[in-house]
mmCIF file of C-alpha atoms and ligand atoms in Angstrom:
data_model
loop_
_atom_site.group_PDB
_atom_site.id
_atom_site.type_symbol
_atom_site.label_atom_id
_atom_site.label_comp_id
_atom_site.label_asym_id
_atom_site.label_seq_id
_atom_site.Cartn_x
_atom_site.Cartn_y
_atom_site.Cartn_z
ATOM 1 C CA MET P 1 0.000 0.000 0.000
ATOM 2 C CA ARG P 2 1.271 3.454 -0.879
ATOM 3 C CA ILE P 3 -0.508 6.696 -0.157
ATOM 4 C CA LEU P 4 -0.828 8.709 -3.339
ATOM 5 C CA ARG P 5 -2.817 11.518 -1.756
ATOM 6 C CA LEU P 6 -4.185 12.401 1.665
ATOM 7 C CA ASN P 7 -6.882 15.075 2.020
ATOM 8 C CA LEU P 8 -8.250 16.377 5.301
ATOM 9 C CA ALA P 9 -11.215 18.685 5.830
ATOM 10 C CA GLN P 10 -12.327 20.295 9.091
ATOM 11 C CA LEU P 11 -10.043 18.023 11.091
ATOM 12 C CA ARG P 12 -8.313 19.497 14.191
ATOM 13 C CA CYS P 13 -6.648 22.775 13.066
ATOM 14 C CA PHE P 14 -7.147 22.142 9.335
ATOM 15 C CA GLU P 15 -9.962 23.678 7.357
ATOM 16 C CA SER P 16 -8.571 21.721 4.417
ATOM 17 C CA LEU P 17 -5.247 20.172 3.561
ATOM 18 C CA SER P 18 -4.014 18.069 0.683
ATOM 19 C CA ILE P 19 -0.754 16.113 0.828
ATOM 20 C CA VAL P 20 0.876 14.136 -1.969
ATOM 21 C CA PRO P 21 3.525 12.057 -0.196
ATOM 22 C CA ALA P 22 6.623 10.952 -2.038
ATOM 23 C CA ALA P 23 7.414 7.256 -2.395
ATOM 24 C CA GLY P 24 9.660 6.144 0.466
ATOM 25 C CA ILE P 25 10.374 8.282 3.493
ATOM 26 C CA ASN P 26 8.507 11.544 4.078
ATOM 27 C CA LEU P 27 9.329 14.046 6.798
ATOM 28 C CA LEU P 28 6.791 16.511 8.164
ATOM 29 C CA GLN P 29 8.379 19.555 9.700
ATOM 30 C CA GLY P 30 6.678 22.520 11.310
ATOM 31 C CA ALA P 31 6.301 24.690 14.402
ATOM 32 C CA ASN P 32 4.546 23.434 17.520
ATOM 33 C CA GLY P 33 0.812 23.325 16.917
ATOM 34 C CA SER P 34 1.136 23.469 13.118
ATOM 35 C CA GLY P 35 -0.675 20.150 12.683
ATOM 36 C CA LYS P 36 1.984 17.439 12.159
ATOM 37 C CA THR P 37 0.443 15.015 14.629
ATOM 38 C CA SER P 38 -2.995 15.757 13.195
ATOM 39 C CA VAL P 39 -1.843 14.520 9.776
ATOM 40 C CA LEU P 40 -0.577 11.358 11.389
ATOM 41 C CA GLU P 41 -3.830 11.036 13.264
ATOM 42 C CA ALA P 42 -5.834 11.245 10.031
ATOM 43 C CA LEU P 43 -3.870 8.386 8.548
ATOM 44 C CA PHE P 44 -4.231 6.378 11.744
ATOM 45 C CA LEU P 45 -8.000 6.900 11.533
ATOM 46 C CA LEU P 46 -8.171 5.230 8.139
ATOM 47 C CA SER P 47 -6.284 2.280 9.521
ATOM 48 C CA HIS P 48 -7.791 1.898 12.996
ATOM 49 C CA GLY P 49 -11.138 3.712 12.935
ATOM 50 C CA ARG P 50 -10.185 5.738 15.993
ATOM 51 C CA SER P 51 -7.621 8.261 17.096
ATOM 52 C CA PHE P 52 -4.554 7.474 19.171
ATOM 53 C CA ARG P 53 -5.152 10.655 21.187
ATOM 54 C CA PRO P 54 -7.532 10.901 24.113
ATOM 55 C CA GLY P 55 -10.779 12.840 23.751
ATOM 56 C CA GLY P 56 -12.740 10.476 21.529
ATOM 57 C CA SER P 57 -13.544 10.854 17.868
ATOM 58 C CA GLN P 58 -15.641 13.995 18.324
ATOM 59 C CA ALA P 59 -12.492 15.859 19.404
ATOM 60 C CA LEU P 60 -11.153 15.426 15.858
ATOM 61 C CA ILE P 61 -13.767 17.762 14.422
ATOM 62 C CA ARG P 62 -12.502 21.282 13.990
ATOM 63 C CA ARG P 63 -13.964 23.621 16.613
ATOM 64 C CA GLY P 64 -17.239 25.156 15.387
ATOM 65 C CA GLN P 65 -17.724 22.534 12.632
ATOM 66 C CA VAL P 66 -20.067 19.540 12.575
ATOM 67 C CA GLU P 67 -18.111 17.020 10.518
ATOM 68 C CA CYS P 68 -14.526 16.190 9.632
ATOM 69 C CA THR P 69 -13.413 14.077 6.685
ATOM 70 C CA VAL P 70 -10.325 12.171 5.676
ATOM 71 C CA TYR P 71 -9.817 11.022 2.120
ATOM 72 C CA ALA P 72 -6.937 8.959 0.764
ATOM 73 C CA GLU P 73 -5.945 7.510 -2.571
ATOM 74 C CA LEU P 74 -4.038 4.293 -2.069
ATOM 75 C CA ASP P 75 -1.961 2.310 -4.502
ATOM 76 C CA GLU P 76 -2.375 -1.318 -3.452
ATOM 77 C CA GLY P 77 -0.083 -2.769 -6.092
ATOM 78 C CA SER P 78 -2.517 -4.248 -8.566
ATOM 79 C CA GLN P 79 -5.224 -1.639 -7.951
ATOM 80 C CA THR P 80 -5.898 1.855 -6.668
ATOM 81 C CA HIS P 81 -8.595 2.638 -4.107
ATOM 82 C CA ARG P 82 -10.141 5.854 -2.876
ATOM 83 C CA LEU P 83 -11.105 5.768 0.796
ATOM 84 C CA GLY P 84 -13.302 8.380 2.417
ATOM 85 C CA LEU P 85 -14.168 8.617 6.074
ATOM 86 C CA ALA P 86 -16.411 11.247 7.661
ATOM 87 C CA ARG P 87 -17.109 11.755 11.351
ATOM 88 C CA SER P 88 -20.064 13.708 12.728
ATOM 89 C CA ALA P 89 -22.275 13.539 15.818
ATOM 90 C CA HIS P 90 -24.162 10.726 14.032
ATOM 91 C CA GLY P 91 -21.097 8.492 13.870
ATOM 92 C CA TRP P 92 -18.845 7.320 11.038
ATOM 93 C CA GLN P 93 -19.624 7.274 7.335
ATOM 94 C CA ALA P 94 -17.239 5.324 5.119
ATOM 95 C CA ARG P 95 -16.878 5.185 1.342
ATOM 96 C CA ILE P 96 -14.680 3.092 -0.878
ATOM 97 C CA ASP P 97 -14.330 4.317 -4.454
ATOM 98 C CA ALA P 98 -17.250 6.692 -3.808
ATOM 99 C CA GLN P 99 -19.572 3.828 -2.767
ATOM 100 C CA PRO P 100 -20.893 3.902 0.831
ATOM 101 C CA VAL P 101 -19.931 0.877 2.932
ATOM 102 C CA SER P 102 -21.993 -0.174 5.929
ATOM 103 C CA ARG P 103 -19.120 -1.592 7.956
ATOM 104 C CA LEU P 104 -16.129 0.512 8.915
ATOM 105 C CA SER P 105 -13.985 -2.642 8.878
ATOM 106 C CA SER P 106 -14.451 -2.907 5.064
ATOM 107 C CA LEU P 107 -12.548 0.353 4.775
ATOM 108 C CA LEU P 108 -9.968 -0.291 7.489
ATOM 109 C CA VAL P 109 -8.773 -3.481 5.853
ATOM 110 C CA HIS P 110 -7.428 -1.429 2.908
ATOM 111 C CA CYS P 111 -5.209 0.830 4.960
ATOM 112 C CA ALA P 112 -2.462 -0.385 7.244
ATOM 113 C CA ALA P 113 -0.628 2.307 9.155
ATOM 114 C CA ILE P 114 1.543 1.678 12.177
ATOM 115 C CA CYS P 115 2.329 4.697 14.217
ATOM 116 C CA ILE P 116 4.870 5.499 16.916
ATOM 117 C CA GLU P 117 3.629 8.387 19.002
ATOM 118 C CA PRO P 118 4.273 9.699 22.502
ATOM 119 C CA GLY P 119 1.681 7.354 24.045
ATOM 120 C CA SER P 120 3.077 4.217 22.376
ATOM 121 C CA HIS P 121 4.743 3.012 25.583
ATOM 122 C CA ASP P 122 1.230 2.271 26.921
ATOM 123 C CA LEU P 123 1.493 -0.853 24.831
ATOM 124 C CA ILE P 124 3.841 -2.221 27.480
ATOM 125 C CA ALA P 125 2.948 -0.205 30.576
ATOM 126 C CA GLY P 126 -0.788 0.283 30.029
ATOM 127 C CA PRO P 127 -3.790 -1.967 30.589
ATOM 128 C CA ALA P 128 -4.448 -5.208 28.681
ATOM 129 C CA GLU P 129 -6.868 -3.433 26.363
ATOM 130 C CA PHE P 130 -3.956 -1.704 24.554
ATOM 131 C CA ARG P 131 -2.129 -4.977 23.956
ATOM 132 C CA ARG P 132 -5.306 -6.745 22.863
ATOM 133 C CA ARG P 133 -6.007 -4.003 20.331
ATOM 134 C CA PHE P 134 -2.448 -4.216 19.024
ATOM 135 C CA MET P 135 -2.671 -7.996 18.679
ATOM 136 C CA ASP P 136 -6.110 -7.910 17.068
ATOM 137 C CA TRP P 137 -5.130 -5.207 14.604
ATOM 138 C CA GLY P 138 -2.303 -7.479 13.454
ATOM 139 C CA VAL P 139 -4.538 -10.554 13.235
ATOM 140 C CA PHE P 140 -7.239 -8.562 11.424
ATOM 141 C CA HIS P 141 -4.764 -7.544 8.724
ATOM 142 C CA VAL P 142 -3.184 -10.945 8.120
ATOM 143 C CA GLU P 143 -6.085 -13.341 8.848
ATOM 144 C CA PRO P 144 -9.244 -12.644 6.794
ATOM 145 C CA ALA P 145 -11.425 -14.947 8.957
ATOM 146 C CA PHE P 146 -10.635 -13.088 12.175
ATOM 147 C CA LEU P 147 -13.278 -10.401 11.845
ATOM 148 C CA GLU P 148 -16.171 -12.828 11.489
ATOM 149 C CA ALA P 149 -15.044 -14.857 14.519
ATOM 150 C CA TRP P 150 -14.637 -11.681 16.573
ATOM 151 C CA GLN P 151 -18.038 -10.272 15.572
ATOM 152 C CA ASN P 152 -19.737 -13.601 16.396
ATOM 153 C CA TYR P 153 -18.010 -13.741 19.723
ATOM 154 C CA ARG P 154 -18.890 -10.150 20.613
ATOM 155 C CA ARG P 155 -22.551 -10.620 19.701
ATOM 156 C CA CYS P 156 -22.823 -13.731 21.919
ATOM 157 C CA LEU P 157 -20.921 -11.976 24.723
ATOM 158 C CA GLN P 158 -23.265 -8.978 24.632
ATOM 159 C CA GLN P 159 -26.288 -11.273 24.750
ATOM 160 C CA ARG P 160 -24.869 -13.234 27.670
ATOM 161 C CA ASN P 161 -24.032 -10.040 29.577
ATOM 162 C CA SER P 162 -27.512 -8.699 28.987
ATOM 163 C CA LEU P 163 -29.028 -11.961 30.264
ATOM 164 C CA LEU P 164 -26.764 -11.906 33.326
ATOM 165 C CA ARG P 165 -28.086 -8.458 34.217
ATOM 166 C CA ARG P 166 -31.704 -9.499 33.580
ATOM 167 C CA ASN P 167 -31.267 -12.651 35.668
ATOM 168 C CA GLY P 168 -31.817 -14.945 32.660
ATOM 169 C CA ASP P 169 -31.959 -18.654 33.394
ATOM 170 C CA SER P 170 -29.205 -21.188 32.747
ATOM 171 C CA ALA P 171 -30.833 -22.620 29.612
ATOM 172 C CA GLN P 172 -30.880 -19.166 28.001
ATOM 173 C CA LEU P 173 -27.293 -18.479 29.041
ATOM 174 C CA ALA P 174 -26.162 -21.847 27.659
ATOM 175 C CA VAL P 175 -27.266 -20.877 24.135
ATOM 176 C CA TRP P 176 -24.924 -17.886 24.032
ATOM 177 C CA GLU P 177 -22.148 -19.710 25.868
ATOM 178 C CA GLN P 178 -22.124 -22.313 23.108
ATOM 179 C CA GLY P 179 -21.688 -19.551 20.509
ATOM 180 C CA MET P 180 -18.940 -17.897 22.561
ATOM 181 C CA ASP P 181 -17.119 -21.187 22.915
ATOM 182 C CA SER P 182 -16.897 -21.975 19.201
ATOM 183 C CA ALA P 183 -15.854 -18.414 18.284
ATOM 184 C CA ALA P 184 -13.334 -18.381 21.172
ATOM 185 C CA VAL P 185 -11.563 -21.479 19.866
ATOM 186 C CA ARG P 186 -11.043 -19.806 16.482
ATOM 187 C CA LEU P 187 -9.979 -16.467 17.985
ATOM 188 C CA ASP P 188 -7.499 -18.195 20.233
ATOM 189 C CA GLU P 189 -5.982 -20.147 17.328
ATOM 190 C CA GLN P 190 -5.697 -17.045 15.141
ATOM 191 C CA ARG P 191 -4.153 -14.960 17.900
ATOM 192 C CA ARG P 192 -1.670 -17.707 18.785
ATOM 193 C CA ALA P 193 -0.654 -18.080 15.152
ATOM 194 C CA TYR P 194 -0.160 -14.330 14.820
ATOM 195 C CA LEU P 195 1.873 -13.998 18.027
ATOM 196 C CA GLY P 196 3.928 -16.998 16.920
ATOM 197 C CA ARG P 197 4.977 -15.038 13.827
ATOM 198 C CA LEU P 198 5.410 -11.764 15.666
ATOM 199 C CA ARG P 199 7.529 -13.407 18.357
ATOM 200 C CA ILE P 200 10.352 -14.296 15.949
ATOM 201 C CA GLN P 201 10.941 -10.702 14.868
ATOM 202 C CA LEU P 202 10.098 -9.157 18.225
ATOM 203 C CA LEU P 203 12.486 -11.228 20.342
ATOM 204 C CA GLU P 204 15.266 -10.517 17.885
ATOM 205 C CA HIS P 205 14.786 -6.722 18.236
ATOM 206 C CA LEU P 206 14.461 -6.927 22.011
ATOM 207 C CA ALA P 207 17.615 -8.996 22.413
ATOM 208 C CA ARG P 208 19.529 -6.489 20.256
ATOM 209 C CA TRP P 209 18.146 -3.263 21.729
ATOM 210 C CA LEU P 210 17.905 -4.270 25.372
ATOM 211 C CA PRO P 211 20.833 -6.677 25.892
ATOM 212 C CA GLU P 212 21.218 -5.567 29.525
ATOM 213 C CA LEU P 213 17.903 -7.284 30.357
ATOM 214 C CA GLY P 214 18.920 -10.772 29.234
ATOM 215 C CA ALA P 215 16.795 -13.153 27.207
ATOM 216 C CA PRO P 216 13.358 -11.748 26.299
ATOM 217 C CA MET P 217 10.140 -13.778 26.339
ATOM 218 C CA LEU P 218 6.576 -13.253 25.247
ATOM 219 C CA ARG P 219 3.701 -14.823 27.179
ATOM 220 C CA TYR P 220 0.210 -15.107 25.763
ATOM 221 C CA GLN P 221 -2.821 -15.312 28.045
ATOM 222 C CA ARG P 222 -5.893 -16.426 26.190
ATOM 223 C CA GLY P 223 -8.387 -14.936 28.679
ATOM 224 C CA TRP P 224 -9.713 -18.029 30.411
ATOM 225 C CA ALA P 225 -8.314 -20.917 32.447
ATOM 226 C CA ALA P 226 -5.763 -23.126 30.720
ATOM 227 C CA GLU P 227 -6.767 -26.612 29.621
ATOM 228 C CA THR P 228 -10.455 -25.952 30.242
ATOM 229 C CA ALA P 229 -13.039 -25.355 27.526
ATOM 230 C CA LEU P 230 -14.550 -21.877 27.715
ATOM 231 C CA ILE P 231 -18.040 -23.377 27.772
ATOM 232 C CA ASP P 232 -17.200 -25.184 31.042
ATOM 233 C CA VAL P 233 -15.615 -22.076 32.540
ATOM 234 C CA LEU P 234 -18.689 -19.991 31.718
ATOM 235 C CA ALA P 235 -21.095 -22.577 33.113
ATOM 236 C CA ALA P 236 -19.057 -22.822 36.321
ATOM 237 C CA HIS P 237 -18.993 -19.023 36.827
ATOM 238 C CA ARG P 238 -22.611 -18.111 36.168
ATOM 239 C CA ILE P 239 -23.410 -17.191 39.759
ATOM 240 C CA ARG P 240 -20.351 -14.942 40.151
ATOM 241 C CA ASP P 241 -20.844 -13.410 36.702
ATOM 242 C CA ARG P 242 -24.482 -12.632 37.597
ATOM 243 C CA GLU P 243 -23.309 -10.807 40.724
ATOM 244 C CA GLN P 244 -20.806 -8.795 38.666
ATOM 245 C CA GLY P 245 -23.236 -8.227 35.787
ATOM 246 C CA HIS P 246 -20.721 -9.236 33.122
ATOM 247 C CA THR P 247 -18.611 -12.114 31.809
ATOM 248 C CA ARG P 248 -15.221 -12.131 33.472
ATOM 249 C CA GLN P 249 -13.446 -14.754 31.364
ATOM 250 C CA GLY P 250 -13.063 -15.264 27.638
ATOM 251 C CA PRO P 251 -10.997 -13.996 24.707
ATOM 252 C CA HIS P 252 -12.218 -10.450 25.406
ATOM 253 C CA ARG P 253 -9.847 -10.637 28.397
ATOM 254 C CA ALA P 254 -6.840 -11.969 26.478
ATOM 255 C CA ASP P 255 -3.436 -10.378 26.953
ATOM 256 C CA TRP P 256 0.200 -10.860 26.014
ATOM 257 C CA LEU P 257 3.129 -9.796 28.110
ATOM 258 C CA LEU P 258 6.819 -9.259 27.629
ATOM 259 C CA GLY P 259 9.345 -10.322 30.189
ATOM 260 C CA PHE P 260 13.117 -10.590 30.384
ATOM 261 C CA GLU P 261 15.518 -12.801 32.259
ATOM 262 C CA GLN P 262 16.598 -9.806 34.404
ATOM 263 C CA ALA P 263 13.153 -8.143 34.509
ATOM 264 C CA PRO P 264 10.433 -10.788 34.397
ATOM 265 C CA GLU P 265 7.634 -8.268 35.066
ATOM 266 C CA ARG P 266 6.927 -5.270 32.855
ATOM 267 C CA HIS P 267 6.898 -2.830 35.801
ATOM 268 C CA GLN P 268 10.587 -3.694 36.337
ATOM 269 C CA LEU P 269 11.516 -1.933 33.087
ATOM 270 C CA SER P 270 12.743 1.662 33.144
ATOM 271 C CA ARG P 271 10.788 4.263 31.189
ATOM 272 C CA GLY P 272 13.325 4.252 28.354
ATOM 273 C CA GLN P 273 13.368 0.439 28.250
ATOM 274 C CA THR P 274 9.565 0.425 28.159
ATOM 275 C CA LYS P 275 9.584 2.773 25.181
ATOM 276 C CA LEU P 276 12.183 0.726 23.335
ATOM 277 C CA ALA P 277 10.167 -2.439 23.999
ATOM 278 C CA ALA P 278 7.069 -0.737 22.574
ATOM 279 C CA LEU P 279 9.019 0.378 19.511
ATOM 280 C CA ALA P 280 10.251 -3.204 19.024
ATOM 281 C CA CYS P 281 6.633 -4.446 19.132
ATOM 282 C CA LEU P 282 5.479 -1.924 16.539
ATOM 283 C CA LEU P 283 8.426 -2.563 14.269
ATOM 284 C CA ALA P 284 7.878 -6.335 14.530
ATOM 285 C CA GLN P 285 4.222 -5.804 13.664
ATOM 286 C CA PHE P 286 5.236 -3.814 10.616
ATOM 287 C CA GLU P 287 7.610 -6.585 9.508
ATOM 288 C CA CYS P 288 5.014 -9.287 10.155
ATOM 289 C CA PHE P 289 2.553 -7.413 7.996
ATOM 290 C CA ALA P 290 5.065 -6.853 5.225
ATOM 291 C CA ASN P 291 6.050 -10.549 5.268
ATOM 292 C CA SER P 292 2.490 -11.886 5.411
ATOM 293 C CA ALA P 293 1.230 -14.122 2.605
ATOM 294 C CA ALA P 294 -0.078 -11.224 0.540
ATOM 295 C CA ARG P 295 3.214 -9.326 1.068
ATOM 296 C CA ARG P 296 1.250 -6.106 1.334
ATOM 297 C CA ARG P 297 2.890 -2.847 2.182
ATOM 298 C CA CYS P 298 2.189 -0.863 5.274
ATOM 299 C CA CYS P 299 3.111 2.662 6.257
ATOM 300 C CA PHE P 300 5.162 3.279 9.319
ATOM 301 C CA TRP P 301 4.904 6.745 10.851
ATOM 302 C CA MET P 302 6.677 8.277 13.759
ATOM 303 C CA THR P 303 6.067 11.564 15.494
ATOM 304 C CA LEU P 304 9.187 13.689 16.008
ATOM 305 C CA LEU P 305 12.235 11.439 16.256
ATOM 306 C CA PRO P 306 12.379 11.081 20.031
ATOM 307 C CA SER P 307 15.663 11.274 21.878
ATOM 308 C CA TRP P 308 15.221 7.812 23.406
ATOM 309 C CA ILE P 309 15.336 6.283 19.917
ATOM 310 C CA GLN P 310 18.676 7.911 19.077
ATOM 311 C CA PRO P 311 20.840 5.160 20.623
ATOM 312 C CA ILE P 312 19.259 2.482 18.434
ATOM 313 C CA TRP P 313 18.663 4.619 15.357
ATOM 314 C CA SER P 314 22.190 4.069 14.101
ATOM 315 C CA LYS P 315 21.820 0.292 14.509
HETATM 316 N N1 ATP B 401 -10.825 20.162 17.507
HETATM 317 C C1 ATP B 401 -9.921 21.114 17.222
HETATM 318 N N2 ATP B 401 -10.282 22.215 16.531
HETATM 319 C C2 ATP B 401 -9.384 23.166 16.212
HETATM 320 N N3 ATP B 401 -8.076 23.086 16.526
HETATM 321 C C3 ATP B 401 -7.661 22.001 17.202
HETATM 322 C C4 ATP B 401 -8.555 20.956 17.592
HETATM 323 N N4 ATP B 401 -7.859 20.003 18.241
HETATM 324 C C5 ATP B 401 -6.592 20.446 18.272
HETATM 325 N N5 ATP B 401 -6.465 21.637 17.670
HETATM 326 C C6 ATP B 401 -5.249 22.434 17.440
HETATM 327 O O1 ATP B 401 -4.587 21.883 16.326
HETATM 328 C C7 ATP B 401 -3.231 22.316 16.334
HETATM 329 C C8 ATP B 401 -2.365 21.225 15.755
HETATM 330 O O2 ATP B 401 -2.101 20.261 16.740
HETATM 331 P P1 ATP B 401 -1.029 19.107 16.483
HETATM 332 O O3 ATP B 401 -0.972 18.322 17.739
HETATM 333 O O4 ATP B 401 -1.362 18.389 15.228
HETATM 334 O O5 ATP B 401 0.290 19.957 16.257
HETATM 335 P P2 ATP B 401 1.801 19.465 16.058
HETATM 336 O O6 ATP B 401 2.296 20.114 14.799
HETATM 337 O O7 ATP B 401 1.899 18.011 16.163
HETATM 338 O O8 ATP B 401 2.489 20.165 17.315
HETATM 339 P P3 ATP B 401 3.767 19.695 18.207
HETATM 340 O O9 ATP B 401 4.984 19.994 17.394
HETATM 341 O O10 ATP B 401 3.661 20.584 19.389
HETATM 342 O O11 ATP B 401 3.597 18.247 18.535
HETATM 343 C C9 ATP B 401 -2.966 22.755 17.762
HETATM 344 O O12 ATP B 401 -2.792 24.149 17.768
HETATM 345 C C10 ATP B 401 -4.203 22.348 18.536
HETATM 346 O O13 ATP B 401 -4.498 23.241 19.573
HETATM 347 MG MG1 MG B 402 2.832 16.729 17.524
#
């Protein structure tokens, strides 16, 4: 994938902006507040359907306006696509080649952008949700069947949670638990396969960039008890889940963690080491994507070259 053109309208500080990036490396330079991160954010939106900055999607809309849009022309090797994404108080509207699409995911699958930004270290230091999103973005882009399994799982999970809150009986719960179980098996397999591929590149970067920490390792936690079928776990936890009003185990609670011989837990890493570990994860994800079966291209963006990257930049 190569971006031929990127247009923004009413997004952050921009009334309108059109960029025609060069092939290869592009540098954006400008004063503080001139909009560099906003350009990056627009590209991230087309790839992730959300911003990497706090404030929610409404914060993207230029003050005083009701809608922002991002438009990109992408060269995907054999074909060119035009992606359009608009955000208003009514939600997202997506178009591919001028045709409206009902699911945002149909658009996101065309654009793969990996971004290093000041909050990237949350990937290591932050809650499991960040790591799950990272993992699922990677699986989504290399495994076409992932989305269907995830949507099935989420639908069954929502139904089960709603029944838990309405005090639904066990027979009703069992219907949705069955659906969760079969989707969970597929999600778990796809995530494992993805992390298996990511691990090779990731551990290599970590060993090279953080040699002082000893051998690195990556642990995957699937979200429910090992060696037990999810359906049995769910059945056994109905009473507790009813009290809590939600399902506490399942692939929606999956996580993956990095550890090192000299720092087995992530909180034992320094701030700089945490950032380097996050950079290694993002770079490995980029490589995994580029080496996937379709050998598609991905863009890799970085906000201002941070000082903590300097020591490894030359390597
Ligand atoms: N919803 C909004 N409407 C209008 N302006 C906004 C909105 N959100 C942010 N801004 C402004 O957009 C400008 C561009 O911000 P951005 O973070 O993209 O700048 P930057 O070039 O990355 O700056 P820095 O070099 O400091 O990181 C800022 O002046 C910010 O205050
Ligand atoms: Mg910035």
